[in-house]
Each structure stands twice: as C-alpha cells, then as structure tokens.
PDB file of C-alpha atoms in Angstrom:
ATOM      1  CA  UNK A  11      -7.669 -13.668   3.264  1.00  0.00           C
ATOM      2  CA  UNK A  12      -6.135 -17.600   3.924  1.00  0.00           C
ATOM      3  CA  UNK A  13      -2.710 -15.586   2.823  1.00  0.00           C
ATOM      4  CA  UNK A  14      -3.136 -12.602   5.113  1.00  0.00           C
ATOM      5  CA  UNK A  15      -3.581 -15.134   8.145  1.00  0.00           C
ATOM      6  CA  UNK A  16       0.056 -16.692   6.942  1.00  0.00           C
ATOM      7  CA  UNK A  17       1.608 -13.649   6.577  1.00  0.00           C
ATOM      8  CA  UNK A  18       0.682 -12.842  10.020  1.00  0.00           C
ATOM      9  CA  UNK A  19       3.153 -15.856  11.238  1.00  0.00           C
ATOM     10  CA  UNK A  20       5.607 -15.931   8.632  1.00  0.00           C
ATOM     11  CA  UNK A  21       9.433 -14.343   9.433  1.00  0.00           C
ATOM     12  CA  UNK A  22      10.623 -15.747   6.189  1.00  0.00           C
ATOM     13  CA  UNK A  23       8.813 -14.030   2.926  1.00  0.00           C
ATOM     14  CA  UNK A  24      10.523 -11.040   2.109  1.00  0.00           C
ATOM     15  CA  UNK A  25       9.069 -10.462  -1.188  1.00  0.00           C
ATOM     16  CA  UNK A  26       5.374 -10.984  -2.391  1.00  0.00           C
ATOM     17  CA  UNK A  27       4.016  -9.905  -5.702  1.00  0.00           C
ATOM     18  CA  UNK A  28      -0.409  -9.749  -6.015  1.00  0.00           C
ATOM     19  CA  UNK A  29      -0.324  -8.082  -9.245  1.00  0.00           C
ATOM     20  CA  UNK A  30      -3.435  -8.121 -11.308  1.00  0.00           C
ATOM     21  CA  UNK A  31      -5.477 -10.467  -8.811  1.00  0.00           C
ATOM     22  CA  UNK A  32      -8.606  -8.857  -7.957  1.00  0.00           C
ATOM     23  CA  UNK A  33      -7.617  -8.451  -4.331  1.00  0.00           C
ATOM     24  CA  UNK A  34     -10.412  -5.583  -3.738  1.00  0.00           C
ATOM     25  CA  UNK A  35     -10.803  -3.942  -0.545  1.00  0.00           C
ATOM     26  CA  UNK A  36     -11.941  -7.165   1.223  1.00  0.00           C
ATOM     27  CA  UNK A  37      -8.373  -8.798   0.333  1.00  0.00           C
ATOM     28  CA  UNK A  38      -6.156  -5.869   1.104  1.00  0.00           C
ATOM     29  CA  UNK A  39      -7.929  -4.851   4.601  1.00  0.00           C
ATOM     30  CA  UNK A  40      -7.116  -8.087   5.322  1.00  0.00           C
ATOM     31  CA  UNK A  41      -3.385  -7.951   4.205  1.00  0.00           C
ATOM     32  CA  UNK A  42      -2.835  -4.809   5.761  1.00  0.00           C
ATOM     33  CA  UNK A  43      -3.845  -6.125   9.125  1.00  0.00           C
ATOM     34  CA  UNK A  44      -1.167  -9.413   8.850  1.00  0.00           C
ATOM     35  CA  UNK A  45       1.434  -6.441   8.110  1.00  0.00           C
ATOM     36  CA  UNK A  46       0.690  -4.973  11.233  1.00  0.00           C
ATOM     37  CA  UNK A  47       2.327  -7.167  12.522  1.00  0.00           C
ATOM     38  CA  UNK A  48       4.455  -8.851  10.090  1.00  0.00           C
ATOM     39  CA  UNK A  49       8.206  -7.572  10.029  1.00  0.00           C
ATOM     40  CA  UNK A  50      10.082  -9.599   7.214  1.00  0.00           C
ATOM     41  CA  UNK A  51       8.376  -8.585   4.150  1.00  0.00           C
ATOM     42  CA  UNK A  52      10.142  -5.345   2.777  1.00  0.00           C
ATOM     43  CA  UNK A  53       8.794  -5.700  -0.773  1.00  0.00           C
ATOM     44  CA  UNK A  54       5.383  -5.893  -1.889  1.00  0.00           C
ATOM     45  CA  UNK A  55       3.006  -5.277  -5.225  1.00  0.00           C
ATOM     46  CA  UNK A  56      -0.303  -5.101  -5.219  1.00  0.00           C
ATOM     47  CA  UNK A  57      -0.394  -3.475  -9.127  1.00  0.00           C
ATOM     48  CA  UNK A  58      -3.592  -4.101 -10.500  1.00  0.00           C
ATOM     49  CA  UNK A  59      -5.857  -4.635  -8.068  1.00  0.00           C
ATOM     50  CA  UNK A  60      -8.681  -2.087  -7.762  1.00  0.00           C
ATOM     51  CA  UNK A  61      -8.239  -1.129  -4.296  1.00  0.00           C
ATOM     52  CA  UNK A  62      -9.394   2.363  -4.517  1.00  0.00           C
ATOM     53  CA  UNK A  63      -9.694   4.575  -1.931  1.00  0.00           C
ATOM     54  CA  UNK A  64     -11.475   2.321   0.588  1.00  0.00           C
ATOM     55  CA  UNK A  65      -7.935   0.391   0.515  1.00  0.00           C
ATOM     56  CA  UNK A  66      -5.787   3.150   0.090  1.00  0.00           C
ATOM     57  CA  UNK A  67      -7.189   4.049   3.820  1.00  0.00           C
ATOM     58  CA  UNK A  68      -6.091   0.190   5.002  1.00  0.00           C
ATOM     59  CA  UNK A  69      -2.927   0.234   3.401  1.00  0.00           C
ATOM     60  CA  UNK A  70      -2.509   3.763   5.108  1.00  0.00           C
ATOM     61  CA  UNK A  71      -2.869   2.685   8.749  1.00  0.00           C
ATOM     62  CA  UNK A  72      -0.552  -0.656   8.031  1.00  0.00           C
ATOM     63  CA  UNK A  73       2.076   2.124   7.032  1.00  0.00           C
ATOM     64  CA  UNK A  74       1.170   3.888  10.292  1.00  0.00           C
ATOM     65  CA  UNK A  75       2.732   0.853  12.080  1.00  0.00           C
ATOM     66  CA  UNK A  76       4.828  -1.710   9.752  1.00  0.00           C
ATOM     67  CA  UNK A  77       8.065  -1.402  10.649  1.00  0.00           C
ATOM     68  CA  UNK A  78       9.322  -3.581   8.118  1.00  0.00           C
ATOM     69  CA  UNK A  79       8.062  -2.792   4.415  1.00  0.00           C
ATOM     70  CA  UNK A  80      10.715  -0.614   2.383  1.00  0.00           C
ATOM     71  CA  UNK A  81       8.680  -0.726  -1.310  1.00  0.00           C
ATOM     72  CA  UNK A  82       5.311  -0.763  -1.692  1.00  0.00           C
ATOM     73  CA  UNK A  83       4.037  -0.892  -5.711  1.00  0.00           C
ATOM     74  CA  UNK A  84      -0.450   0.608  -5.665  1.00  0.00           C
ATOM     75  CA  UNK A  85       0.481   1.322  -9.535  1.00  0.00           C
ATOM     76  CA  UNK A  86      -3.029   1.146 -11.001  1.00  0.00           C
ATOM     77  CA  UNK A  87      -5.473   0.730  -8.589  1.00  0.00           C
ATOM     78  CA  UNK A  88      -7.801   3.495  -9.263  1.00  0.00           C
ATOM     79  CA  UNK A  89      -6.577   5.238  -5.756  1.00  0.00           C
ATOM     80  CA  UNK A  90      -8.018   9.077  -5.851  1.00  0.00           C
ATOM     81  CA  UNK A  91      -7.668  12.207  -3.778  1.00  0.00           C
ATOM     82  CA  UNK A  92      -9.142  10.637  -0.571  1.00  0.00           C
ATOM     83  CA  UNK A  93      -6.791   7.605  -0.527  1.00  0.00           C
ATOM     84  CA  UNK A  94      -3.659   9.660  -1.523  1.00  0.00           C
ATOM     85  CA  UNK A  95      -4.225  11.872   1.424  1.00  0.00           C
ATOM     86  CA  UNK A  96      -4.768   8.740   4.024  1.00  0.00           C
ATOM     87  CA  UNK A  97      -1.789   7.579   2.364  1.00  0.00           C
ATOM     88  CA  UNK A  98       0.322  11.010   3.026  1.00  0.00           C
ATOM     89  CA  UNK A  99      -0.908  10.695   6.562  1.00  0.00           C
ATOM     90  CA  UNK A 100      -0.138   7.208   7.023  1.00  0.00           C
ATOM     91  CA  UNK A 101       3.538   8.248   5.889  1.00  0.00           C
ATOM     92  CA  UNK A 102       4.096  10.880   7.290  1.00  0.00           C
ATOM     93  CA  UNK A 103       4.550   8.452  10.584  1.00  0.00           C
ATOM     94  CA  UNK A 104       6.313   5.371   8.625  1.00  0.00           C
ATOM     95  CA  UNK A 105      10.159   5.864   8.642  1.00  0.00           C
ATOM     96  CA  UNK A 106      11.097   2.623   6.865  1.00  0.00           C
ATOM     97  CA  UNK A 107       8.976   2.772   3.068  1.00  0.00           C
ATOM     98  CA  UNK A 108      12.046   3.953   0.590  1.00  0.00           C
ATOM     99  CA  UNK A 109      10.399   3.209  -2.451  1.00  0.00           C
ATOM    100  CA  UNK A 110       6.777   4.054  -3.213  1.00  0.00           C
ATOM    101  CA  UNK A 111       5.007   3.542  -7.105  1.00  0.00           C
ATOM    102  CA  UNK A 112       1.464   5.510  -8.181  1.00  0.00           C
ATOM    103  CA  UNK A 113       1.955   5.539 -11.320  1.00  0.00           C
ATOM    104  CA  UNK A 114      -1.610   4.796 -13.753  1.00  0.00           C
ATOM    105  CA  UNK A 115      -3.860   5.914 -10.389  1.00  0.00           C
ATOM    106  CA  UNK A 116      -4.906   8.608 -13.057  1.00  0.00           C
ATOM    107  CA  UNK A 117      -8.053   9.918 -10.931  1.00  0.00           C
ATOM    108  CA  UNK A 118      -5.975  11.996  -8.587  1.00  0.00           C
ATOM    109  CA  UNK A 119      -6.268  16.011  -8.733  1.00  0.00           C
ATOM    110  CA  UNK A 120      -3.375  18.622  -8.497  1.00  0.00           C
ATOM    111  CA  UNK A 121      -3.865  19.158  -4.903  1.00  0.00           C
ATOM    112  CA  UNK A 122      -3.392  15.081  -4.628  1.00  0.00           C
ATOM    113  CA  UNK A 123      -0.094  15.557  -7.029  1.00  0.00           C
ATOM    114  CA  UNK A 124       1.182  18.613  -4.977  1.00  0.00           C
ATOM    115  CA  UNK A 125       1.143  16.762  -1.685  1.00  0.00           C
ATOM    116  CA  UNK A 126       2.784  13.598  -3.128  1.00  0.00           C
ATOM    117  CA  UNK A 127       5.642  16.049  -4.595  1.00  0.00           C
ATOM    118  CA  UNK A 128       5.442  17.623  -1.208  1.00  0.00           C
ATOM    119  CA  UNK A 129       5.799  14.078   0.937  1.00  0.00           C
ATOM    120  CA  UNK A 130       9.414  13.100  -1.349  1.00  0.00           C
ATOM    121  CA  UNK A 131      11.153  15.931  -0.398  1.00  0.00           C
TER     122      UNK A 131
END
C-alpha cells in the first residue's frame, strides 16, 4: 500500500517486479489505483501473488485507463474465468499493453481460453 501511494507521484520507475510477495487483493487494488494515474511504468510483474479473481477485476479497470503500461506478467495467480473476462473487458479499451503473460493461472475453462485466443488476434 506505502508503494502504491509512491507510485502515484513517481515519473521515473519504469520497471517494477512484485513477484512472489503475497500482494493479495488488498495490495494490488491498491496498485492498480496509483496506475491510474501513473504514466512511466511500462513494465510490471506481479507473478506469484494470489490475486485471483477479486484482483483480476482491479487490475482490469487500471487497464481501462493506464495509458502507460506496455507488459503486464499475472503468471500464477490463481486468476479464473471471472477475472479473465474483466480482464478481456478491461482490454478491449487499453491500446498501449503489448505484452501480456497467464501462463500457470491453470483454473481457467475453454470458454476463458477461447476468448484470450480471441483478444490476440
């Protein structure tokens, strides 16, 4: 949360790597808001942090709005059909992410895989 609030200030991090850190829902609502309205960061992993779908739905209206993130890494955060679809949605208006990683969020149903294979093309 203390690193959210810098974020929120901060033109000079472009890169910032949470992996494995037990962020939780709590930490990445929190992040997601300071990327509202942070610009400078383009690269940022949250691997490993157990966001599920509750965060999946933050991270989805940051994407909504950030103007400045081009790679986002939610490799193995137990994120299932709910949060892949807020996450579609929340893409579907974002025209800057170039790079996004799922990989290990094994919970996810065809439909969930279908619209992801959908959203790249």
């Amino acid at each position: 949360v203390v690193l959210a609030r810098v974020l929120e200030g901060d033109a000079q991090l472009t890169s910032l790597k949470l992996e494995d850190n037990r962020v939780g829902v709590r930490g990445i609502q929190a992040l997601s808001q300071a990327l509202l309205v942070n610009t400078s960061l383009s690269f940022l992993s949250i691997k490993q942090n157990q966001i599920g779908d509750y965060g999946s739905t933050s991270v989805a209206s940051m994407l909504r709005l950030n103007q400045g993130l081009t790679d986002l890494n939610l490799v193995a955060n137990d994120i299932r059909d709910a949060g892949i679809r807020e996450l579609c949605a929340g893409l579907a208006e974002n025209f800057t992410l170039r790079n996004l990683r799922l990989l290990n969020n094994d919970n996810m149903g065809p439909a969930s895989k279908k619209l992801l294979v959908t959203m790249q093309q």
